[in-house]
PDB file of C-alpha atoms in Angstrom:
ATOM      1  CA  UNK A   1       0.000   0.000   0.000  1.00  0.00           C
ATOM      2  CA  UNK A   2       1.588   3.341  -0.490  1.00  0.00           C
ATOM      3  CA  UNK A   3       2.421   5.424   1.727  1.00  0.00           C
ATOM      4  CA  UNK A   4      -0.357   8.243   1.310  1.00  0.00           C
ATOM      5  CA  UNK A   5      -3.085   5.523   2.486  1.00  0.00           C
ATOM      6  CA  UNK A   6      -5.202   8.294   4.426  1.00  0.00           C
ATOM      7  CA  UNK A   7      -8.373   8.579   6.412  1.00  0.00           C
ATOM      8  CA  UNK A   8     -11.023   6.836   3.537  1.00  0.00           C
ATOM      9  CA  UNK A   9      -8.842   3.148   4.411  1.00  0.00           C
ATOM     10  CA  UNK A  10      -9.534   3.747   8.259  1.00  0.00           C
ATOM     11  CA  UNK A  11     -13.036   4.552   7.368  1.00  0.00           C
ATOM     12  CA  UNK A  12     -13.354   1.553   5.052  1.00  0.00           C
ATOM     13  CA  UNK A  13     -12.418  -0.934   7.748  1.00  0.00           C
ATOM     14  CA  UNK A  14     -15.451  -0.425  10.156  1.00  0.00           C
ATOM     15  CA  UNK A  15     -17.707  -0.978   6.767  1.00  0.00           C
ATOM     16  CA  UNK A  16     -16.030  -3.946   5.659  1.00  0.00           C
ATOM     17  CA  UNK A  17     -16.259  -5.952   9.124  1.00  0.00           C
ATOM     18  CA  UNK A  18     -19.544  -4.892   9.554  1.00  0.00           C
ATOM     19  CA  UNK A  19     -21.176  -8.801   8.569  1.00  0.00           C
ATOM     20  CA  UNK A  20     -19.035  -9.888  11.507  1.00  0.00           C
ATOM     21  CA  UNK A  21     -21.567  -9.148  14.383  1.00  0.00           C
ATOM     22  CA  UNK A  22     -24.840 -10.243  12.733  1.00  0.00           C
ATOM     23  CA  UNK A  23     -23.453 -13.575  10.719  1.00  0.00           C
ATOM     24  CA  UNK A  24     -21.598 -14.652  14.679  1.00  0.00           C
ATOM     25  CA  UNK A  25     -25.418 -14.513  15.762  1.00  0.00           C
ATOM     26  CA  UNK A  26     -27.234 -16.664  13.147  1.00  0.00           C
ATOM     27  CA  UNK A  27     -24.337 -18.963  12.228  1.00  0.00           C
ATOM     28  CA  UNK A  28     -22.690 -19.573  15.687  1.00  0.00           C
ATOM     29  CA  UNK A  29     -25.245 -18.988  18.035  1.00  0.00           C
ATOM     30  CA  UNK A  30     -23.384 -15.852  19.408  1.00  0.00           C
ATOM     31  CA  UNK A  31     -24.769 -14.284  22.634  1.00  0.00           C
ATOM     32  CA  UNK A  32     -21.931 -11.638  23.442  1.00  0.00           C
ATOM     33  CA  UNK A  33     -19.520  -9.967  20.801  1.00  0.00           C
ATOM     34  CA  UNK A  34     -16.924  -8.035  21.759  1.00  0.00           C
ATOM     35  CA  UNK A  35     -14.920  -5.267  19.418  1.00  0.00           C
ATOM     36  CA  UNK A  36     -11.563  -3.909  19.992  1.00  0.00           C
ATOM     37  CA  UNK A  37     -10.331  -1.580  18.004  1.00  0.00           C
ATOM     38  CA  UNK A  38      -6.658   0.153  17.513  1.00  0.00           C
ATOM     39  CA  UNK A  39      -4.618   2.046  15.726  1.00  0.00           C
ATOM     40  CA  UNK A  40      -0.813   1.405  15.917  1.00  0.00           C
ATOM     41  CA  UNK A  41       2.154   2.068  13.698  1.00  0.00           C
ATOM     42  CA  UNK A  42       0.050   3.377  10.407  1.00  0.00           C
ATOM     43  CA  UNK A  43      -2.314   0.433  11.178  1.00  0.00           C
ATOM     44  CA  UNK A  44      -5.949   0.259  12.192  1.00  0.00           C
ATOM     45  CA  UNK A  45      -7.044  -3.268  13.749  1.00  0.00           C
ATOM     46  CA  UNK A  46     -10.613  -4.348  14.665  1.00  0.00           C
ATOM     47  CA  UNK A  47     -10.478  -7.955  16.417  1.00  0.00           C
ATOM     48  CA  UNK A  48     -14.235  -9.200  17.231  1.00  0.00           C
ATOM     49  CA  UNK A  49     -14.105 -12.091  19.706  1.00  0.00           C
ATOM     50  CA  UNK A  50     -17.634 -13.791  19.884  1.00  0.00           C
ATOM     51  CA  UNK A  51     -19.102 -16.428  22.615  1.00  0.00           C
ATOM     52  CA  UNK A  52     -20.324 -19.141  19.854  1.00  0.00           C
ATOM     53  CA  UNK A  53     -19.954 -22.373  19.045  1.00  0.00           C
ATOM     54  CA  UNK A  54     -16.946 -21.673  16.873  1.00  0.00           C
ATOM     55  CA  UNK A  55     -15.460 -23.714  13.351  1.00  0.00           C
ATOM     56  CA  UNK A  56     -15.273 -20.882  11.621  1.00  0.00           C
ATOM     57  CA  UNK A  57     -13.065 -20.733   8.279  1.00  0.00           C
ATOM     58  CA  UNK A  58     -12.686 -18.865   5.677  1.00  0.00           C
ATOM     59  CA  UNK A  59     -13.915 -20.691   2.728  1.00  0.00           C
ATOM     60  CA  UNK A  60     -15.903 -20.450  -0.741  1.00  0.00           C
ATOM     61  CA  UNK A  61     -19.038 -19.024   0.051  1.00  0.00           C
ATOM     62  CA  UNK A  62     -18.668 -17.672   3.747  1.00  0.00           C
ATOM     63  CA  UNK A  63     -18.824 -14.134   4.663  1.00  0.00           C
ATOM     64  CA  UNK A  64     -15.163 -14.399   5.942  1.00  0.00           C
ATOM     65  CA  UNK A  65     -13.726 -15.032   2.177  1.00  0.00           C
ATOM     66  CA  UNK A  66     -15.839 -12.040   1.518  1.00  0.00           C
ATOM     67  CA  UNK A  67     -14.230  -9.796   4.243  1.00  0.00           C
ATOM     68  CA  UNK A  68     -10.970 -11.104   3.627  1.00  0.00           C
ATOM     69  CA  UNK A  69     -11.133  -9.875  -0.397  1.00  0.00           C
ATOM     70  CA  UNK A  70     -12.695  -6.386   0.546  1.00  0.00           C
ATOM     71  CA  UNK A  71      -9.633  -6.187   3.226  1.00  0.00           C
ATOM     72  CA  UNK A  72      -7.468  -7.138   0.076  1.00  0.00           C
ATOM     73  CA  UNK A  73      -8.288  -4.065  -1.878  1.00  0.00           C
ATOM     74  CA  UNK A  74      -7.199  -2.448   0.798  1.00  0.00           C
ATOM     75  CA  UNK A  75      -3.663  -4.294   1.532  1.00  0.00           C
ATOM     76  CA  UNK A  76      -5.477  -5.462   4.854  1.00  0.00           C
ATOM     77  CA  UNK A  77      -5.255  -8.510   6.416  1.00  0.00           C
ATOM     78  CA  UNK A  78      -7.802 -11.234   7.858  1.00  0.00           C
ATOM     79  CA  UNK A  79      -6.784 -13.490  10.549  1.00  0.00           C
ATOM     80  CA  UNK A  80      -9.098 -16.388  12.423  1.00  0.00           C
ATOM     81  CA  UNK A  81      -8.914 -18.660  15.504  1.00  0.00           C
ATOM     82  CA  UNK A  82     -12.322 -20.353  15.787  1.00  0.00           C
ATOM     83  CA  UNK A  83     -11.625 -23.603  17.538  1.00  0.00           C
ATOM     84  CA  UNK A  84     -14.682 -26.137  17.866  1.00  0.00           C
ATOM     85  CA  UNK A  85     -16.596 -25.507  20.757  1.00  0.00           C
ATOM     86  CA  UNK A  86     -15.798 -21.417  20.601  1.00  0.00           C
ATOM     87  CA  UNK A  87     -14.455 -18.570  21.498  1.00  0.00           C
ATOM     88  CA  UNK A  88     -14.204 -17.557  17.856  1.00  0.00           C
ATOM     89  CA  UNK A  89     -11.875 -14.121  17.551  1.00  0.00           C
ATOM     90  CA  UNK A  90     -11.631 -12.271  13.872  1.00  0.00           C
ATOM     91  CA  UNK A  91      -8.864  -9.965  13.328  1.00  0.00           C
ATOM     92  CA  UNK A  92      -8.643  -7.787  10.327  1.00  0.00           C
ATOM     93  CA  UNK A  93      -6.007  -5.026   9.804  1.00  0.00           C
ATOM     94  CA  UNK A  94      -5.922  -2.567   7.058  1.00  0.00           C
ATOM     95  CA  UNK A  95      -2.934   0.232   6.842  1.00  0.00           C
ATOM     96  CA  UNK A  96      -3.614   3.817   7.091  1.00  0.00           C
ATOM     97  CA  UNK A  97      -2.726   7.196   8.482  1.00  0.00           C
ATOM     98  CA  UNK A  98      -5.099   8.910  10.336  1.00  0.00           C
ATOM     99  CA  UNK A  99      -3.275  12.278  10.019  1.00  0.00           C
TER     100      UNK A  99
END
């Protein structure tokens, strides 16, 4: 990414991860999501840890193989741990400058 990534990467992350919350619900059986977000060394990172059942993967057809190629136009970066039986945690990372 070059180095004049600006404010309109930051403010695509928050759209991109937005299927996160609703699909933990109705595919995992999610009762509690929580979202941490932060900006460090030109990066902005949103990590959503859920309470479900877990097995989560990013395959054909899911909405994480979706999130993961918006992140890509964006030189971000999806990363999973979904273990059977839960927690599942979703961190995606996308750099930018906020200034």
């Amino acid at each position: 990414m070059s180095s004049n990534a600006g404010r309109a990467e930051c403010a695509a992350l928050p759209h991109i991860s937005a299927p996160w919350g609703p699909n933990a619900v109705k595919h995992a059986g999610a009762d509690r999501i929580w979202v941490d977000l932060t900006y460090s060394g030109g990066s902005l990172r949103i990590a959503v840890t859920d309470n479900g059942k877990g097995g989560a993967t990013i395959g054909t057809g899911s909405g994480l193989s979706g999130i993961e190629r918006r992140l890509g136009t964006f030189d971000g970066v999806l990363a999973v741990s979904s273990p059977a039986g839960g927690p599942t945690m979703v961190t995606m990372e996308i750099p930018c400058a906020l200034f």
